[in-house]
């Protein structure tokens, strides 16, 4: 590679002229002005409106409405006048399992103080309970308090059999257990009562028992997961701390032995893939030769322990893992073989980045600041979304028995109704009919508020991400263009942050707005796609939607790439977003061969290093939780879990997030120094008047040299 750009003159004119030497240029310029002020004003206006929206949501919303169950009249159990009644009881839970039920549950629901601990069948036709059924509600409460659950406004002078027949009191009282504030009958309680009811009720109870069985399975899974986390959380924390320490040490050590660490990460990742491939095929062969130990999972999706264990002991599972890891291993080996000469150049750039990161150690910990800001944006969005979701009005639906169809016109089953009007026109003529609470529905303005809130989340997250990138870019650019590294400013991160905050928040708002708009379009496409799948199964529609989603995914990736490089140019030259994006894009296009060969190979090597940390911690945690580490003390203290794979997945996800946080600093350093390197090659030629600013090591690999070395060298 020569000192000039390798592109033709035509390409040079197409993507602008090469940069000219500026004797006064010495890194990020100090004489700059505010950029993209209009965009900043729009961003501030958006934030003010977002805050106003949040104030309205906090004033009119009630998130407890979402957390606590709601009775048939829309009252929240455990709140207000029902504070002493935190549990919801369904008069006939079997109705919730009906196939025609879309929303809500067509049975009366009331708030009660505690879930029943006994089981009764208050059947009107049951002669055994004739004494109880002939009692008035007032007397029944005194004599049989355990078997009386009625609506709040039930007439205490009416007989129990009349109230039960009118659905004003519960027909079944089941021994129940609270689940998310709802009294869910024990499976055994439903089966025990089957011999005391009619054949129609037996059919309903059978369906109901299946429904309750599913609820019970969900509850058991939740309890087991909670128990697993209770046992494994110290190990999860230790594993995440290990991933943090390893990531930090990895980056620090790369300052001195970058080439060793890069090749070590490559070979370690290859080794981990090879071990995973070998272990998977070894398990496959073992289960194939021992069919008595092999199991095949059910075709229907389930998260029961039995089903998950069946995946673990299925030979097809291990065959799939073996093939996937084998294919990745082969692709990785081929890439390394064909890119082995390019890797040397990429390692030199990583070494330069290591020196920059080592000289600015505060850069390693700076990502914590934007990370906290991002958490703040997410927390604010969640709070506003919850309050908006609860800023609703009660919606009721009619329950009309077939015998009352004529007298209750125009009301029919599951038709929306108003309680007062329904009671005047239908309830008085047909006591069995009811206008039950269905759900809290949203006003259209609430939907608009949710869309605005979601867009605020995207814009805020991308804005904070851009802020972190621009601050780091300014610091690393200062390091590159400083002749004598001993003259580096003491608080370079602070200086870059102040420069960005004072002059370039408008440019950050502009760049992040573009990505937020594209992300919002992608969300809208996902929503449209989901709706189309509900009402249509057209192949052409699927293809069109797939193309749209793919195009906007690519557009978002391209905009993120442009933004990142534009932020680097802004941090150096202080121009507005559009000019900086154009200059960065043209600079990269004039050196497109180097972009593909050097920058992307470097990104690939950093990705390998990151995945080595994640894979190493993930493999160790897998063997630990499965009791396969042959060390006495460790094996004896391995907790016995219901779902060992769950903490492993949590550790892998957490390790990836932690490693990404540390390696993102390196990635930003590489991208910044790469852009500075391209500018260095265009502006300078190695002469005494225009010496290269790059290190001797980088000049050696690129075949460049200064005729007279600058004093800094």
Tab-separated table of C-alpha atoms in Angstrom, residues 512-692:
chain	number	residue	atom	x	y	z
A	512	UNK	CA	-30.244	9.276	16.659
A	513	UNK	CA	-33.525	10.580	15.190
A	514	UNK	CA	-32.788	8.910	11.849
A	515	UNK	CA	-32.192	5.527	13.467
A	516	UNK	CA	-35.217	5.937	15.762
A	517	UNK	CA	-37.486	6.589	12.765
A	518	UNK	CA	-36.231	3.469	10.977
A	519	UNK	CA	-36.593	1.388	14.157
A	520	UNK	CA	-40.173	2.666	14.568
A	521	UNK	CA	-40.951	1.665	10.986
A	522	UNK	CA	-39.571	-1.814	11.726
A	523	UNK	CA	-41.836	-2.101	14.781
A	524	UNK	CA	-44.807	-1.001	12.661
A	525	UNK	CA	-43.937	-3.627	10.039
A	526	UNK	CA	-43.809	-6.314	12.741
A	527	UNK	CA	-47.241	-5.213	13.973
A	528	UNK	CA	-48.698	-5.272	10.443
A	529	UNK	CA	-47.119	-8.671	9.798
A	530	UNK	CA	-48.651	-10.085	12.990
A	531	UNK	CA	-52.087	-8.761	12.038
A	532	UNK	CA	-51.819	-10.134	8.504
A	533	UNK	CA	-50.980	-13.585	9.883
A	534	UNK	CA	-54.207	-13.492	11.917
A	535	UNK	CA	-56.430	-12.774	8.928
A	536	UNK	CA	-54.502	-13.987	5.896
A	537	UNK	CA	-52.118	-16.746	4.887
A	538	UNK	CA	-51.160	-15.358	1.487
A	539	UNK	CA	-47.679	-16.365	0.280
A	540	UNK	CA	-47.186	-13.190	-1.775
A	541	UNK	CA	-48.014	-11.043	1.261
A	542	UNK	CA	-45.472	-12.952	3.353
A	543	UNK	CA	-42.770	-12.446	0.714
A	544	UNK	CA	-43.481	-8.703	0.441
A	545	UNK	CA	-43.443	-8.248	4.220
A	546	UNK	CA	-40.228	-10.252	4.488
A	547	UNK	CA	-38.581	-8.036	1.850
A	548	UNK	CA	-39.716	-4.857	3.617
A	549	UNK	CA	-38.428	-6.062	6.986
A	550	UNK	CA	-35.109	-7.128	5.469
A	551	UNK	CA	-34.656	-3.783	3.668
A	552	UNK	CA	-35.326	-1.708	6.773
A	553	UNK	CA	-33.071	-3.958	8.855
A	554	UNK	CA	-30.261	-3.309	6.373
A	555	UNK	CA	-31.085	0.411	6.347
A	556	UNK	CA	-30.825	0.580	10.143
A	557	UNK	CA	-27.448	-1.196	10.083
A	558	UNK	CA	-26.196	1.189	7.378
A	559	UNK	CA	-27.374	4.260	9.308
A	560	UNK	CA	-25.656	3.028	12.474
A	561	UNK	CA	-22.434	2.611	10.478
A	562	UNK	CA	-22.765	6.107	8.982
A	563	UNK	CA	-23.652	7.649	12.354
A	564	UNK	CA	-20.675	6.069	14.089
A	565	UNK	CA	-18.213	7.449	11.545
A	566	UNK	CA	-20.022	10.800	11.380
A	567	UNK	CA	-19.672	11.146	15.162
A	568	UNK	CA	-15.923	10.543	14.809
A	569	UNK	CA	-15.635	13.304	12.200
A	570	UNK	CA	-17.761	15.661	14.325
A	571	UNK	CA	-15.553	15.041	17.358
A	572	UNK	CA	-12.461	15.934	15.301
A	573	UNK	CA	-13.598	18.779	13.021
A	574	UNK	CA	-16.741	20.112	14.737
A	575	UNK	CA	-18.839	20.244	11.524
A	576	UNK	CA	-22.579	19.515	11.431
A	577	UNK	CA	-23.986	16.014	11.041
A	578	UNK	CA	-24.681	16.023	7.293
A	579	UNK	CA	-21.267	17.421	6.343
A	580	UNK	CA	-19.485	15.038	8.725
A	581	UNK	CA	-21.474	12.030	7.487
A	582	UNK	CA	-20.660	12.941	3.873
A	583	UNK	CA	-16.951	13.453	4.590
A	584	UNK	CA	-16.710	10.198	6.543
A	585	UNK	CA	-18.549	8.239	3.857
A	586	UNK	CA	-16.428	9.685	1.041
A	587	UNK	CA	-13.224	9.028	2.990
A	588	UNK	CA	-14.228	5.393	3.507
A	589	UNK	CA	-15.293	4.966	-0.133
A	590	UNK	CA	-11.957	6.382	-1.357
A	591	UNK	CA	-10.300	3.666	0.726
A	592	UNK	CA	-12.918	0.934	0.394
A	593	UNK	CA	-10.307	-1.819	0.006
A	594	UNK	CA	-8.741	-0.925	3.340
A	595	UNK	CA	-12.179	-0.720	4.980
A	596	UNK	CA	-13.014	-4.279	3.980
A	597	UNK	CA	-9.552	-5.697	4.557
A	598	UNK	CA	-8.542	-3.913	7.737
A	599	UNK	CA	-11.490	-2.481	9.657
A	600	UNK	CA	-13.841	-5.435	9.234
A	601	UNK	CA	-11.115	-7.987	9.967
A	602	UNK	CA	-10.335	-6.058	13.150
A	603	UNK	CA	-14.016	-6.110	14.137
A	604	UNK	CA	-14.021	-9.852	13.496
A	605	UNK	CA	-10.983	-10.385	15.738
A	606	UNK	CA	-12.526	-8.338	18.549
A	607	UNK	CA	-15.738	-10.340	18.178
A	608	UNK	CA	-13.718	-13.557	18.508
A	609	UNK	CA	-12.106	-12.225	21.693
A	610	UNK	CA	-15.483	-11.284	23.132
A	611	UNK	CA	-17.014	-14.643	22.253
A	612	UNK	CA	-14.031	-16.436	23.789
A	613	UNK	CA	-14.803	-14.839	27.146
A	614	UNK	CA	-18.532	-15.599	26.825
A	615	UNK	CA	-18.017	-19.163	25.607
A	616	UNK	CA	-15.431	-19.905	28.288
A	617	UNK	CA	-17.670	-18.733	31.131
A	618	UNK	CA	-20.695	-20.429	29.530
A	619	UNK	CA	-18.966	-23.804	29.135
A	620	UNK	CA	-17.638	-23.726	32.706
A	621	UNK	CA	-21.089	-22.894	34.080
A	622	UNK	CA	-22.664	-25.679	31.994
A	623	UNK	CA	-20.270	-28.302	33.345
A	624	UNK	CA	-20.632	-26.924	36.882
A	625	UNK	CA	-24.435	-26.979	37.038
A	626	UNK	CA	-24.502	-30.436	35.456
A	627	UNK	CA	-22.035	-31.752	38.064
A	628	UNK	CA	-19.385	-32.643	35.486
A	629	UNK	CA	-16.385	-30.831	37.006
A	630	UNK	CA	-14.262	-33.679	38.477
A	631	UNK	CA	-13.150	-31.789	41.581
A	632	UNK	CA	-14.359	-33.195	44.880
A	633	UNK	CA	-15.186	-29.957	46.686
A	634	UNK	CA	-16.847	-28.327	43.653
A	635	UNK	CA	-18.816	-31.451	42.774
A	636	UNK	CA	-20.026	-31.867	46.368
A	637	UNK	CA	-21.241	-28.260	46.527
A	638	UNK	CA	-23.063	-28.210	43.182
A	639	UNK	CA	-26.724	-27.280	43.808
A	640	UNK	CA	-29.389	-29.711	42.615
A	641	UNK	CA	-31.610	-27.711	40.249
A	642	UNK	CA	-34.857	-28.449	38.439
A	643	UNK	CA	-33.722	-26.615	35.291
A	644	UNK	CA	-29.888	-26.418	35.198
A	645	UNK	CA	-29.973	-24.809	31.761
A	646	UNK	CA	-31.734	-21.652	33.028
A	647	UNK	CA	-28.852	-20.225	35.136
A	648	UNK	CA	-26.459	-21.159	32.319
A	649	UNK	CA	-28.505	-19.086	29.853
A	650	UNK	CA	-28.641	-16.183	32.334
A	651	UNK	CA	-24.854	-16.344	32.782
A	652	UNK	CA	-24.227	-16.435	29.020
A	653	UNK	CA	-26.502	-13.435	28.377
A	654	UNK	CA	-25.005	-11.485	31.295
A	655	UNK	CA	-21.437	-12.342	30.261
A	656	UNK	CA	-22.139	-11.205	26.713
A	657	UNK	CA	-23.501	-7.873	27.971
A	658	UNK	CA	-20.475	-7.345	30.244
A	659	UNK	CA	-17.923	-8.358	27.593
A	660	UNK	CA	-19.677	-6.144	25.024
A	661	UNK	CA	-19.416	-3.191	27.407
A	662	UNK	CA	-15.625	-3.570	27.722
A	663	UNK	CA	-14.909	-4.537	24.117
A	664	UNK	CA	-17.086	-1.666	22.836
A	665	UNK	CA	-14.344	0.690	24.044
A	666	UNK	CA	-11.813	-1.214	21.953
A	667	UNK	CA	-14.163	-1.242	18.984
A	668	UNK	CA	-14.609	2.539	19.193
A	669	UNK	CA	-10.852	2.993	19.513
A	670	UNK	CA	-10.273	0.859	16.422
A	671	UNK	CA	-12.860	2.734	14.338
A	672	UNK	CA	-11.555	6.143	15.439
A	673	UNK	CA	-7.894	5.311	14.854
A	674	UNK	CA	-8.761	3.697	11.523
A	675	UNK	CA	-10.456	6.870	10.287
A	676	UNK	CA	-7.523	8.939	11.599
A	677	UNK	CA	-5.141	6.531	9.864
A	678	UNK	CA	-6.939	7.036	6.526
A	679	UNK	CA	-6.755	10.803	6.966
A	680	UNK	CA	-3.078	10.501	7.884
A	681	UNK	CA	-2.384	8.598	4.652
A	682	UNK	CA	-4.178	11.216	2.529
A	683	UNK	CA	-2.874	14.382	4.222
A	684	UNK	CA	0.744	13.333	4.756
A	685	UNK	CA	3.423	11.678	2.635
A	686	UNK	CA	6.248	10.988	5.094
A	687	UNK	CA	8.331	13.998	4.129
A	688	UNK	CA	9.898	16.327	6.657
A	689	UNK	CA	7.121	18.868	6.037
A	690	UNK	CA	4.317	16.290	6.117
A	691	UNK	CA	5.365	13.375	8.346
A	692	UNK	CA	3.008	10.523	9.132
